[in-house]
Amino acid sequence: MAEIKFSIKYTGGKADEHKLDLYDAGASIHGLAKALAISTHALITEGEVRSKGDSIPNVKFYLHPPQKGSFVELVSVFFENTAVQVVGASVITAAFWDMIAYTWKSAVGKEYQPKERIPKEISTKNELFTQEIANVLERPLQQLHRPILHNHDVKIEIRRPRIGKIIEFDNDTLNYVYSKNEVGIQENISGNVTKYNILSGYGRFYDDEEGRTIPFNLSNDLSVRMKELLTWSLHNTVRDNNGKILLDAEVISDNLDNIKRYIIVGVKNYVEN
């Protein structure tokens, strides 16, 4: 068995008066619990991305009485032997923190390269892992940011004992994690697929107009023929007009109107004018 403890610290705004709005605090802790479950499950299954942040086998999460400070809560993660054996007793603490930093920083638009064995192997095995897990972490992390949504002076720190701050959430990370779709469906987006996992439906698309690759996932009702065109584009980037295709997609942007991802609803052949 293994136990890992950490604190979540809120500063700024009402937190400096040792209090938070009850609804905001409750939503934030709820989001924390779900985000912990998603990332920890990925660690102990060596890369499986689950869509729900509810309880997971062989790991328990506990909230302890608050500590002194602006507004500080103590959290512990209790790994049962089955989970410890997967990760390794001597490295489970380091692997846990590496996975939290890797997945949560990726989900709020920050760069992080994993250092421990399991997170590194997951990254190598599935190039689209961070994209997949960021998508399911989005809602829990929105909830975790709830106090910042109503007061942009608030900051939230995840702190490791004797090490200090592992990750900080603030107004910048809030603007990234909160998504919107204000343009509806954009048609005839030209470019080519650069990465695509036919099992998960996640991938990356080089958008000619944007001049960069954009993450994508698929709508539930995309036809088999359209999925085949995505695969064709991926495998024909060096011939046949660079594998160009046209997408119809929902455009998901952050609060600053930067495109975060496409949800593809249609795919068709590219026709030169």
C-alpha positions as a Python dict, from the first residue, in 0.01 Angstrom:
ca = {
    (1, 'M'): (0, 0, 0),
    (2, 'A'): (107, 360, -56),
    (3, 'E'): (-24, 699, 46),
    (4, 'I'): (51, 1031, -123),
    (5, 'K'): (-48, 1359, 38),
    (6, 'F'): (-69, 1706, -110),
    (7, 'S'): (-245, 2037, -53),
    (8, 'I'): (-462, 2254, -272),
    (9, 'K'): (-413, 2619, -185),
    (10, 'Y'): (-636, 2909, -287),
    (11, 'T'): (-500, 3264, -267),
    (12, 'G'): (-636, 3605, -367),
    (13, 'G'): (-983, 3751, -332),
    (14, 'K'): (-1193, 3609, -47),
    (15, 'A'): (-940, 3327, -4),
    (16, 'D'): (-709, 3576, 167),
    (17, 'E'): (-985, 3620, 425),
    (18, 'H'): (-985, 3241, 483),
    (19, 'K'): (-1314, 3181, 302),
    (20, 'L'): (-1453, 3099, -41),
    (21, 'D'): (-1800, 3109, -191),
    (22, 'L'): (-1953, 2775, -91),
    (23, 'Y'): (-2076, 2685, -440),
    (24, 'D'): (-1744, 2779, -602),
    (25, 'A'): (-1543, 2586, -342),
    (26, 'G'): (-1765, 2280, -375),
    (27, 'A'): (-1742, 2284, -755),
    (28, 'S'): (-1364, 2325, -736),
    (29, 'I'): (-1313, 2029, -503),
    (30, 'H'): (-1552, 1819, -712),
    (31, 'G'): (-1349, 1903, -1024),
    (32, 'L'): (-1029, 1817, -838),
    (33, 'A'): (-1167, 1475, -744),
    (34, 'K'): (-1267, 1396, -1102),
    (35, 'A'): (-939, 1518, -1250),
    (36, 'L'): (-744, 1311, -997),
    (37, 'A'): (-944, 999, -1084),
    (38, 'I'): (-891, 1044, -1460),
    (39, 'S'): (-514, 1101, -1439),
    (40, 'T'): (-453, 837, -1171),
    (41, 'H'): (-651, 579, -1367),
    (42, 'A'): (-433, 652, -1671),
    (43, 'L'): (-124, 593, -1456),
    (44, 'I'): (-226, 259, -1303),
    (45, 'T'): (-359, 125, -1636),
    (46, 'E'): (-52, 250, -1824),
    (47, 'G'): (-240, 479, -2060),
    (48, 'E'): (-612, 401, -2058),
    (49, 'V'): (-819, 719, -2089),
    (50, 'R'): (-1154, 700, -1913),
    (51, 'S'): (-1429, 948, -1992),
    (52, 'K'): (-1573, 974, -1640),
    (53, 'G'): (-1398, 1098, -1330),
    (54, 'D'): (-1576, 879, -1077),
    (55, 'S'): (-1424, 629, -833),
    (56, 'I'): (-1160, 391, -968),
    (57, 'P'): (-1055, 44, -850),
    (58, 'N'): (-766, 10, -604),
    (59, 'V'): (-726, 383, -538),
    (60, 'K'): (-904, 601, -280),
    (61, 'F'): (-906, 979, -249),
    (62, 'Y'): (-960, 1157, 84),
    (63, 'L'): (-1015, 1517, 193),
    (64, 'H'): (-869, 1608, 533),
    (65, 'P'): (-938, 1898, 772),
    (66, 'P'): (-812, 2233, 637),
    (67, 'Q'): (-469, 2366, 722),
    (68, 'K'): (-378, 2717, 830),
    (69, 'G'): (-321, 2957, 543),
    (70, 'S'): (-517, 3166, 297),
    (71, 'F'): (-743, 2871, 215),
    (72, 'V'): (-569, 2535, 217),
    (73, 'E'): (-716, 2184, 196),
    (74, 'L'): (-520, 1864, 250),
    (75, 'V'): (-580, 1571, 13),
    (76, 'S'): (-447, 1216, 26),
    (77, 'V'): (-438, 946, -241),
    (78, 'F'): (-431, 589, -109),
    (79, 'F'): (-305, 320, -348),
    (80, 'E'): (-393, -39, -267),
    (81, 'N'): (-137, -313, -335),
    (82, 'T'): (-276, -404, -677),
    (83, 'A'): (-216, -51, -804),
    (84, 'V'): (123, -25, -632),
    (85, 'Q'): (243, -343, -804),
    (86, 'V'): (163, -199, -1148),
    (87, 'V'): (360, 120, -1096),
    (88, 'G'): (628, 0, -852),
    (89, 'A'): (646, 72, -480),
    (90, 'S'): (976, 259, -500),
    (91, 'V'): (865, 495, -777),
    (92, 'I'): (491, 538, -726),
    (93, 'T'): (519, 883, -568),
    (94, 'A'): (743, 1018, -844),
    (95, 'A'): (528, 855, -1114),
    (96, 'F'): (208, 1000, -965),
    (97, 'W'): (343, 1354, -961),
    (98, 'D'): (491, 1317, -1308),
    (99, 'M'): (153, 1202, -1443),
    (100, 'I'): (-34, 1486, -1271),
    (101, 'A'): (206, 1747, -1409),
    (102, 'Y'): (207, 1585, -1754),
    (103, 'T'): (-169, 1555, -1797),
    (104, 'W'): (-292, 1866, -1615),
    (105, 'K'): (-37, 2102, -1765),
    (106, 'S'): (-113, 1966, -2112),
    (107, 'A'): (-484, 2018, -2048),
    (108, 'V'): (-435, 2388, -1966),
    (109, 'G'): (-206, 2460, -2260),
    (110, 'K'): (133, 2431, -2090),
    (111, 'E'): (430, 2228, -2214),
    (112, 'Y'): (561, 1940, -2004),
    (113, 'Q'): (777, 1641, -2091),
    (114, 'P'): (727, 1333, -1871),
    (115, 'K'): (1030, 1202, -1684),
    (116, 'E'): (918, 878, -1518),
    (117, 'R'): (892, 538, -1686),
    (118, 'I'): (516, 489, -1717),
    (119, 'P'): (428, 844, -1831),
    (120, 'K'): (718, 833, -2080),
    (121, 'E'): (606, 495, -2214),
    (122, 'I'): (249, 619, -2249),
    (123, 'S'): (373, 924, -2442),
    (124, 'T'): (579, 705, -2675),
    (125, 'K'): (308, 444, -2727),
    (126, 'N'): (28, 692, -2796),
    (127, 'E'): (133, 1021, -2955),
    (128, 'L'): (-221, 1152, -2912),
    (129, 'F'): (-250, 1063, -2542),
    (130, 'T'): (-230, 1420, -2414),
    (131, 'Q'): (-493, 1527, -2666),
    (132, 'E'): (-728, 1247, -2561),
    (133, 'I'): (-689, 1300, -2189),
    (134, 'A'): (-703, 1680, -2216),
    (135, 'N'): (-1043, 1643, -2378),
    (136, 'V'): (-1184, 1444, -2085),
    (137, 'L'): (-1004, 1660, -1827),
    (138, 'E'): (-1154, 1978, -1970),
    (139, 'R'): (-1481, 1971, -1773),
    (140, 'P'): (-1325, 1871, -1437),
    (141, 'L'): (-1060, 2142, -1473),
    (142, 'Q'): (-1327, 2397, -1558),
    (143, 'Q'): (-1493, 2305, -1229),
    (144, 'L'): (-1161, 2326, -1045),
    (145, 'H'): (-1118, 2680, -1182),
    (146, 'R'): (-1463, 2789, -1059),
    (147, 'P'): (-1334, 3032, -788),
    (148, 'I'): (-1115, 3203, -1051),
    (149, 'L'): (-1413, 3239, -1286),
    (150, 'H'): (-1582, 3474, -1039),
    (151, 'N'): (-1268, 3651, -919),
    (152, 'H'): (-971, 3674, -1154),
    (153, 'D'): (-738, 3757, -863),
    (154, 'V'): (-773, 3406, -723),
    (155, 'K'): (-496, 3154, -786),
    (156, 'I'): (-500, 2783, -710),
    (157, 'E'): (-186, 2585, -634),
    (158, 'I'): (-134, 2211, -613),
    (159, 'R'): (152, 2171, -364),
    (160, 'R'): (364, 1867, -291),
    (161, 'P'): (504, 1833, 63),
    (162, 'R'): (867, 1946, 93),
    (163, 'I'): (878, 2020, -280),
    (164, 'G'): (629, 2304, -314),
    (165, 'K'): (415, 2412, -608),
    (166, 'I'): (365, 2152, -880),
    (167, 'I'): (111, 2340, -1089),
    (168, 'E'): (-69, 2674, -1058),
    (169, 'F'): (-404, 2765, -1206),
    (170, 'D'): (-485, 3130, -1271),
    (171, 'N'): (-677, 3354, -1509),
    (172, 'D'): (-456, 3250, -1801),
    (173, 'T'): (-523, 2879, -1751),
    (174, 'L'): (-892, 2956, -1701),
    (175, 'N'): (-905, 3131, -2039),
    (176, 'Y'): (-753, 2822, -2200),
    (177, 'V'): (-960, 2554, -2032),
    (178, 'Y'): (-1295, 2726, -2084),
    (179, 'S'): (-1407, 2643, -2438),
    (180, 'K'): (-1675, 2783, -2665),
    (181, 'N'): (-1821, 2727, -3008),
    (182, 'E'): (-1941, 3064, -3131),
    (183, 'V'): (-1900, 3015, -3505),
    (184, 'G'): (-2102, 2694, -3530),
    (185, 'I'): (-1994, 2466, -3815),
    (186, 'Q'): (-1720, 2596, -4042),
    (187, 'E'): (-1720, 2444, -4389),
    (188, 'N'): (-1447, 2362, -4641),
    (189, 'I'): (-1145, 2381, -4411),
    (190, 'S'): (-857, 2279, -4637),
    (191, 'G'): (-551, 2087, -4528),
    (192, 'N'): (-427, 1738, -4452),
    (193, 'V'): (-425, 1491, -4165),
    (194, 'T'): (-86, 1460, -3993),
    (195, 'K'): (-181, 1215, -3715),
    (196, 'Y'): (-486, 994, -3672),
    (197, 'N'): (-585, 711, -3438),
    (198, 'I'): (-861, 516, -3610),
    (199, 'L'): (-960, 349, -3282),
    (200, 'S'): (-1008, 660, -3069),
    (201, 'G'): (-1099, 902, -3349),
    (202, 'Y'): (-846, 1159, -3228),
    (203, 'G'): (-594, 1320, -3459),
    (204, 'R'): (-425, 1635, -3584),
    (205, 'F'): (-497, 1830, -3901),
    (206, 'Y'): (-273, 2082, -4076),
    (207, 'D'): (-501, 2377, -4150),
    (208, 'D'): (-378, 2564, -4458),
    (209, 'E'): (-536, 2893, -4354),
    (210, 'E'): (-419, 2878, -3991),
    (211, 'G'): (-73, 2760, -4098),
    (212, 'R'): (-52, 2512, -3811),
    (213, 'T'): (-181, 2175, -3695),
    (214, 'I'): (-512, 2168, -3509),
    (215, 'P'): (-622, 1877, -3285),
    (216, 'F'): (-945, 1706, -3386),
    (217, 'N'): (-1190, 1440, -3282),
    (218, 'L'): (-1490, 1301, -3466),
    (219, 'S'): (-1862, 1354, -3431),
    (220, 'N'): (-2049, 1036, -3343),
    (221, 'D'): (-2231, 1013, -3676),
    (222, 'L'): (-1935, 1057, -3913),
    (223, 'S'): (-1972, 803, -4196),
    (224, 'V'): (-1730, 521, -4271),
    (225, 'R'): (-1648, 681, -4606),
    (226, 'M'): (-1551, 1007, -4436),
    (227, 'K'): (-1330, 822, -4188),
    (228, 'E'): (-1161, 649, -4482),
    (229, 'L'): (-1083, 989, -4634),
    (230, 'L'): (-908, 1090, -4311),
    (231, 'T'): (-694, 776, -4333),
    (232, 'W'): (-625, 842, -4702),
    (233, 'S'): (-511, 1196, -4621),
    (234, 'L'): (-277, 1070, -4349),
    (235, 'H'): (-107, 820, -4579),
    (236, 'N'): (-82, 1045, -4885),
    (237, 'T'): (85, 1358, -4752),
    (238, 'V'): (380, 1316, -4991),
    (239, 'R'): (175, 1261, -5304),
    (240, 'D'): (-170, 1315, -5454),
    (241, 'N'): (-179, 1688, -5377),
    (242, 'N'): (-27, 1630, -5032),
    (243, 'G'): (-330, 1435, -4918),
    (244, 'K'): (-543, 1748, -4911),
    (245, 'I'): (-906, 1718, -4805),
    (246, 'L'): (-1184, 1953, -4697),
    (247, 'L'): (-1338, 1939, -4351),
    (248, 'D'): (-1666, 2062, -4211),
    (249, 'A'): (-1619, 2100, -3838),
    (250, 'E'): (-1739, 2256, -3517),
    (251, 'V'): (-1470, 2504, -3413),
    (252, 'I'): (-1390, 2488, -3042),
    (253, 'S'): (-1200, 2794, -2918),
    (254, 'D'): (-1069, 2914, -2584),
    (255, 'N'): (-1187, 3234, -2412),
    (256, 'L'): (-938, 3437, -2618),
    (257, 'D'): (-1076, 3298, -2948),
    (258, 'N'): (-774, 3080, -3020),
    (259, 'I'): (-877, 2757, -3194),
    (260, 'K'): (-829, 2459, -2959),
    (261, 'R'): (-972, 2177, -3169),
    (262, 'Y'): (-1213, 2073, -3442),
    (263, 'I'): (-1500, 1831, -3402),
    (264, 'I'): (-1527, 1691, -3753),
    (265, 'V'): (-1880, 1653, -3889),
    (266, 'G'): (-1795, 1614, -4258),
    (267, 'V'): (-1503, 1520, -4487),
    (268, 'K'): (-1479, 1549, -4865),
    (269, 'N'): (-1225, 1540, -5143),
    (270, 'Y'): (-1026, 1853, -5216),
    (271, 'V'): (-1087, 1998, -5561),
    (272, 'E'): (-843, 2256, -5698),
    (273, 'N'): (-990, 2567, -5856),
}
